[in-house]
Tab-separated table of C-alpha atoms in Angstrom:
chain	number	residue	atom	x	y	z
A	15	UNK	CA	-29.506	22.491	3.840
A	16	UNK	CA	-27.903	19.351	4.845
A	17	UNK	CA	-29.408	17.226	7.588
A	18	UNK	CA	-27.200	16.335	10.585
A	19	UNK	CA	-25.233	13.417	9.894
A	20	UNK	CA	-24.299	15.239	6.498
A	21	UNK	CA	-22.761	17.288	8.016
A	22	UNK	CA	-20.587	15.565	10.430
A	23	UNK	CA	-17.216	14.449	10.009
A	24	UNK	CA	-14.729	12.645	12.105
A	25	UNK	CA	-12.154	14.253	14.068
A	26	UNK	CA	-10.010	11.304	15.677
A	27	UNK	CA	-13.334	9.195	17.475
A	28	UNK	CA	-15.170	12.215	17.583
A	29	UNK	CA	-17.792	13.188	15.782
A	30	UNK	CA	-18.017	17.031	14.423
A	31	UNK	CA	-19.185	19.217	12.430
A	32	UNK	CA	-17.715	19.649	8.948
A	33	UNK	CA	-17.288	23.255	8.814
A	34	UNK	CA	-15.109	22.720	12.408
A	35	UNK	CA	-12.602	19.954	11.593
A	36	UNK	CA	-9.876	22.115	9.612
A	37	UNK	CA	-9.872	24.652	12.786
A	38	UNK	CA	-9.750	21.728	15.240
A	39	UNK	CA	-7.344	20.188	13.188
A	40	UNK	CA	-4.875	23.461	13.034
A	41	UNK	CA	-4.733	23.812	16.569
A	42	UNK	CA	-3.293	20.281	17.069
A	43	UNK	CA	-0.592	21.687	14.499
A	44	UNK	CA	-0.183	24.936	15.871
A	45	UNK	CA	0.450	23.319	19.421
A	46	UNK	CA	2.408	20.295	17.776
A	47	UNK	CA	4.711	22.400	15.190
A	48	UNK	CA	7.694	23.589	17.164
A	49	UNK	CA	8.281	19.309	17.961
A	50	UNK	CA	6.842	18.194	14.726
A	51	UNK	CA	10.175	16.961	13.799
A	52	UNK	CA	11.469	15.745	17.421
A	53	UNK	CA	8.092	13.691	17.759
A	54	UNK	CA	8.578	12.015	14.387
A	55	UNK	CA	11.936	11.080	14.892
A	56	UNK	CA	11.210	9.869	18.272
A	57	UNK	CA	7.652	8.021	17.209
A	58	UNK	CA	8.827	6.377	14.630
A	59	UNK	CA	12.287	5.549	16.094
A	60	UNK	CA	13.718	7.254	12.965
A	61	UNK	CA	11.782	5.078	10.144
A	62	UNK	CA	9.822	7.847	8.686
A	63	UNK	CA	13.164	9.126	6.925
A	64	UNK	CA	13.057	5.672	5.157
A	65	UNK	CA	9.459	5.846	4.396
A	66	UNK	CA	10.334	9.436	3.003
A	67	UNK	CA	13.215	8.240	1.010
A	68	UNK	CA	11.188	5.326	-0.255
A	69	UNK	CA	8.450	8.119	-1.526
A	70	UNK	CA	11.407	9.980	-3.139
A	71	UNK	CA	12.768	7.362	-4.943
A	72	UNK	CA	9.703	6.552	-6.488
A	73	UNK	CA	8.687	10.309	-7.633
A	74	UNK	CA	11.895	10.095	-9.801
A	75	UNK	CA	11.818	13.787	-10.032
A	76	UNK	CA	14.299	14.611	-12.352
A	77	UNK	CA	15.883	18.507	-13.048
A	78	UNK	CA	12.852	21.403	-14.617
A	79	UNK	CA	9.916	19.411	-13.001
A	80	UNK	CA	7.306	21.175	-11.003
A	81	UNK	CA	6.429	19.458	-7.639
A	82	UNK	CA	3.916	20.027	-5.143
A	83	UNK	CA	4.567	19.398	-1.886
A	84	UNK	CA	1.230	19.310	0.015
A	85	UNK	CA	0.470	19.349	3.440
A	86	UNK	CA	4.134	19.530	3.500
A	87	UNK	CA	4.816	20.641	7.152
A	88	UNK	CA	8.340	21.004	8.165
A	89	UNK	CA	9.721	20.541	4.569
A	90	UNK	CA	11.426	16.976	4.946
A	91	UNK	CA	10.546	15.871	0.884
A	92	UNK	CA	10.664	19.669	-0.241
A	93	UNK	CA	14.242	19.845	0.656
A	94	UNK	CA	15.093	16.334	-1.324
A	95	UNK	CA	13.002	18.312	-4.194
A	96	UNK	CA	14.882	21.251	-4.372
A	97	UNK	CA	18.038	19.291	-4.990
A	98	UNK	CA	16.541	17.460	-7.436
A	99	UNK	CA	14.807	19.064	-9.429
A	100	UNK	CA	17.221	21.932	-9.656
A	101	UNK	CA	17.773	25.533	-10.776
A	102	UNK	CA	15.375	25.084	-13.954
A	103	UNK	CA	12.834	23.524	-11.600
A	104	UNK	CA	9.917	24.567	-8.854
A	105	UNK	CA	9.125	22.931	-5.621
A	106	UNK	CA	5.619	24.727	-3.998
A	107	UNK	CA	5.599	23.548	0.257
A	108	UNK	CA	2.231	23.983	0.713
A	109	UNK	CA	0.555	23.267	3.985
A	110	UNK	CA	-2.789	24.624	5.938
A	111	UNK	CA	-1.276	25.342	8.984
A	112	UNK	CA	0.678	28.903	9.118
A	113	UNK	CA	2.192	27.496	11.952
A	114	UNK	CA	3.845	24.582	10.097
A	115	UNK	CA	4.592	26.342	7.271
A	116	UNK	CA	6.500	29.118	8.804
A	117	UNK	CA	8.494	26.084	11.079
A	118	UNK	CA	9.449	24.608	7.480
A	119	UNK	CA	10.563	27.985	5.639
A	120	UNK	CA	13.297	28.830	8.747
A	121	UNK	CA	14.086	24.941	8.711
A	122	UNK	CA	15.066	25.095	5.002
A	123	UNK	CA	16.324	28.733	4.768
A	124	UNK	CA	18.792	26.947	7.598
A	125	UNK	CA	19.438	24.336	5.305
A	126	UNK	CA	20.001	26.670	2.395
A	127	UNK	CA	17.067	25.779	0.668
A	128	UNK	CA	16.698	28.604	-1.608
A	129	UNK	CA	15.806	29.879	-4.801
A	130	UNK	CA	13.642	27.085	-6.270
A	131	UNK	CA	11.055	26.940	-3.490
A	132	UNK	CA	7.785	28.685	-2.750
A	133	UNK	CA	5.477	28.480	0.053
A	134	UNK	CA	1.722	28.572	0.346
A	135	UNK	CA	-0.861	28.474	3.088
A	136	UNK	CA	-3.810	26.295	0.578
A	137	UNK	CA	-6.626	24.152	1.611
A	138	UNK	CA	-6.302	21.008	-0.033
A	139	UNK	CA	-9.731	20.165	-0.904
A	140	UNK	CA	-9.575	23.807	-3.195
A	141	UNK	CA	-5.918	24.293	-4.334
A	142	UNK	CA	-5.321	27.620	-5.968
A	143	UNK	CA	-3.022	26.600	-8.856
A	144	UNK	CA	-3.917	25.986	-12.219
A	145	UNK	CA	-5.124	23.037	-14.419
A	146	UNK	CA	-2.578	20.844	-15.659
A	147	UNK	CA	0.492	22.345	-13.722
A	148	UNK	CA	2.501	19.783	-11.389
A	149	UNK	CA	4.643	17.122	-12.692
A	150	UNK	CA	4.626	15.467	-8.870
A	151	UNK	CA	2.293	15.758	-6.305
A	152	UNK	CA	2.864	14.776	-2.714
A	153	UNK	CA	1.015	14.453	0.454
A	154	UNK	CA	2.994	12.511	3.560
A	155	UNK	CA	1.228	12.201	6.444
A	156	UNK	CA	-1.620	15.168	5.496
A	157	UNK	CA	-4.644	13.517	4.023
A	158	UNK	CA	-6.205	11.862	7.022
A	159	UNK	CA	-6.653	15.361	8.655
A	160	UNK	CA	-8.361	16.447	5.521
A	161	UNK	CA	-12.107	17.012	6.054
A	162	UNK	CA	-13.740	15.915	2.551
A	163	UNK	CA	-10.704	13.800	1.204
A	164	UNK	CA	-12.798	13.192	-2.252
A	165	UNK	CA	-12.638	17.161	-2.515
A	166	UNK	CA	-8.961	16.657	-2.112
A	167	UNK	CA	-8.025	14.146	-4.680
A	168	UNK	CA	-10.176	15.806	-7.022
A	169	UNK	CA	-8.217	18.679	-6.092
A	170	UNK	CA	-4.806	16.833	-6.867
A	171	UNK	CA	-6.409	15.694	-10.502
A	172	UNK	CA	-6.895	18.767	-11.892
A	173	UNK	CA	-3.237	20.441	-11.034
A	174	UNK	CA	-1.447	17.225	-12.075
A	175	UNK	CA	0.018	17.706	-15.753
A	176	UNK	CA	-0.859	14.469	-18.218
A	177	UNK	CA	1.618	12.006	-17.794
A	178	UNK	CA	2.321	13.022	-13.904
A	179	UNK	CA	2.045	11.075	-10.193
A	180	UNK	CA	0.508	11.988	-7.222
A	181	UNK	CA	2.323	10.027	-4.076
A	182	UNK	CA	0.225	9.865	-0.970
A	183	UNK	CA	2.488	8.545	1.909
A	184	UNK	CA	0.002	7.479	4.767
A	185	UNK	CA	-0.216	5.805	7.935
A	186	UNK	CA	-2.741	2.481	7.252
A	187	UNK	CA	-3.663	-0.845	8.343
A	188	UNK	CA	-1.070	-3.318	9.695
A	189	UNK	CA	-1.189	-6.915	7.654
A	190	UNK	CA	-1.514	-9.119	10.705
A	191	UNK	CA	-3.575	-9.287	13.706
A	192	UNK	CA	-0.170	-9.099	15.916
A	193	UNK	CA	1.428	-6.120	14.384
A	194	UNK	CA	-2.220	-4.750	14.743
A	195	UNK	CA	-1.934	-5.697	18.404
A	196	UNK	CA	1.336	-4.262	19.151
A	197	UNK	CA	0.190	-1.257	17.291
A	198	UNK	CA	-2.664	-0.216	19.110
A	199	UNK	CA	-0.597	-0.874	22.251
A	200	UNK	CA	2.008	1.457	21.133
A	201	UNK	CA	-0.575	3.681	19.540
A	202	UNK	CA	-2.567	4.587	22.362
A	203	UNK	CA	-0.273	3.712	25.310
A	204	UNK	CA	3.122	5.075	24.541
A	205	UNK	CA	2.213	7.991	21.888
A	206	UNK	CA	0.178	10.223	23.613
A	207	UNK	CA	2.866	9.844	26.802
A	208	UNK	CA	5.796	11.088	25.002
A	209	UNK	CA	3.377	13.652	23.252
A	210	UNK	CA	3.002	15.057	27.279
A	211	UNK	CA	6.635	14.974	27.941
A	212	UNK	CA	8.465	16.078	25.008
A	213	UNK	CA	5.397	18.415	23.283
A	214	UNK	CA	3.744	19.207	26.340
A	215	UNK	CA	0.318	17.466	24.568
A	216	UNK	CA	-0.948	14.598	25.512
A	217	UNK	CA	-4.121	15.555	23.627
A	218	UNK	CA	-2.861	16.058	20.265
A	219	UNK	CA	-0.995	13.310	20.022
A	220	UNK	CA	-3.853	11.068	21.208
A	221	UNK	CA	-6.179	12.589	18.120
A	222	UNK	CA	-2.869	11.878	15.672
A	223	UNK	CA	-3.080	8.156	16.885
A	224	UNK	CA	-7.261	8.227	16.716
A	225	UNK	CA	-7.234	10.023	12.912
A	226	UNK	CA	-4.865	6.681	11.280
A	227	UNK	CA	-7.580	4.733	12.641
A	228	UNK	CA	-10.440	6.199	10.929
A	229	UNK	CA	-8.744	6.637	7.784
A	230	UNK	CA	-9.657	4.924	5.226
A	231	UNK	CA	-7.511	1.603	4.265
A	232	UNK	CA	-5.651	0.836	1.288
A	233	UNK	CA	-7.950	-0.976	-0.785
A	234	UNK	CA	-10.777	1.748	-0.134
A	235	UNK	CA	-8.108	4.994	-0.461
A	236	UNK	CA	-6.742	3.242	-4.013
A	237	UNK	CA	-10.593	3.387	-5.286
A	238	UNK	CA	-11.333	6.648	-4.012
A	239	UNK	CA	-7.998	7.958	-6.082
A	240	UNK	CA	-10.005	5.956	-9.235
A	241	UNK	CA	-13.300	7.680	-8.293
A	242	UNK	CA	-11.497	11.441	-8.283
A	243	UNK	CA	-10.148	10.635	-11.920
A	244	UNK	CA	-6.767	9.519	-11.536
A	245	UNK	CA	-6.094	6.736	-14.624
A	246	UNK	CA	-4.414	4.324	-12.487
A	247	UNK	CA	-3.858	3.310	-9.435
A	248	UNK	CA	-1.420	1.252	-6.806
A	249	UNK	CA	0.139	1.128	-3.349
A	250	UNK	CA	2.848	-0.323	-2.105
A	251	UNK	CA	2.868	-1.245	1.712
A	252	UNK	CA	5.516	-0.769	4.432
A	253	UNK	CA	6.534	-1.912	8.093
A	254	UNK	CA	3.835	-4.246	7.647
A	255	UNK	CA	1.196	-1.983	6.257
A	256	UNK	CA	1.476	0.276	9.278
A	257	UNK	CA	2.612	3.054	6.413
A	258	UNK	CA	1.953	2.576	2.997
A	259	UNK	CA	2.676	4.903	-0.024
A	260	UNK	CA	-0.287	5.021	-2.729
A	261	UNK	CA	0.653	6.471	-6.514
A	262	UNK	CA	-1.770	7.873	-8.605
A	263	UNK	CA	-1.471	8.273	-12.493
A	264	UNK	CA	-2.727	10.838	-14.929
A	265	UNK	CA	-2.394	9.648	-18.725
């Protein structure tokens, strides 16, 4: 049996227990869902959609590729997918959170998203597909609320074909002490305000802004994608470094 700091994790500051962080974490989704996209667009004052695009671009899906869109929440990159990689293709929105997931289907079947999408509630750290299967693998704004994030990668190694990328888009450590400063301002100040008066949730918001900080930076995320197997590995930062989007390679 594992002692007692083995089996603590972080959720936000906090300290818990392992086996409690993926409940914890759900209900800051289930309360946070029907905003999800509001909050981003009003958090980010719209930027995300370029950090999206930016992740889009470099995928380079092209038409009869298989992508996995993990963690993928209200569907933002599974609806660029879907056009892209066409009627010969397969885009899987897979998230935790039934919540989020069933915000993302009515979002898309809105958009006409049809057809060459599937949806599955999977835990990251164990995904139930098989070996050797995605062409593209994605995970925006997801991995810091996973729980055992080497599970995860591992995870993402195994269903990646030979020759395919994993893109983890992530929030991470601003470049310069003043963007830190203004960050942490923002962060802590502003966020979990607007969480109360748009989402009704200061709370949540306040853990969203606590979880980027305890994530791990991009130096130490780029090793641990090494460590879970992937053959190569790189980042490219944005805004500063307050988002940046990490690509893994399986040769």
């Amino acid at each position: 049996m594992a002692d007692g700091a083995d089996n603590k994790t972080h959720f936000g500051y906090k300290q818990v227990e392992k086996d409690r962080k993926a409940e914890m974490v759900a209900d800051v989704f289930h309360s946070v869902a029907s905003k999800y996209d509001l909050m981003n667009d009003l958090m980010s004052f719209g930027v995300h959609r370029y950090w999206k695009r930016f992740t889009i671009e470099c995928a380079a899906a092209r038409p009869g590729m298989k992508v996995l869109d993990l963690a993928g929440g209200t569907g933002d990159l599974t609806a660029k997918f879907s056009h892209l990689v066409g009627e010969t293709g397969e885009v899987v929105l897979a998230d935790i959170n039934d919540s989020m997931l069933k915000v993302g289907r009515a979002k898309l079947h809105d958009m006409g998203v049809v057809g060459n999408v599937s949806y599955v509630q999977a835990n990251a750290e164990a995904l139930p597909f098989p070996d050797n299967h995605f062409d593209i693998i994605t995970i925006a704004f997801g991995l810091r609320n996973v729980t055992e994030k080497e599970k995860a990668l591992k995870s993402m190694q195994r269903i990646l074909k030979p020759g395919g990328k994993l893109l983890v888009l992530e929030f991470s450590k601003p470049q310069n002490a003043l963007m830190q400063k203004a960050y942490d301002f923002y962060s802590f100040q502003v966020i979990p305000r607007m969480g109360s008066m748009v989402a009704g949730d200061a709370e949540s918001y306040r853990y969203l802004s606590e979880s980027i900080r305890v994530h791990p930076d991009q130096e130490t995320l780029k090793q641990m994608m090494l460590d879970a197997g992937f053959d190569q590995a790189d980042y490219v930062n944005m805004t500063n470094g307050v988002v940046a989007l990490h690509r893994g390679y399986k040769f």
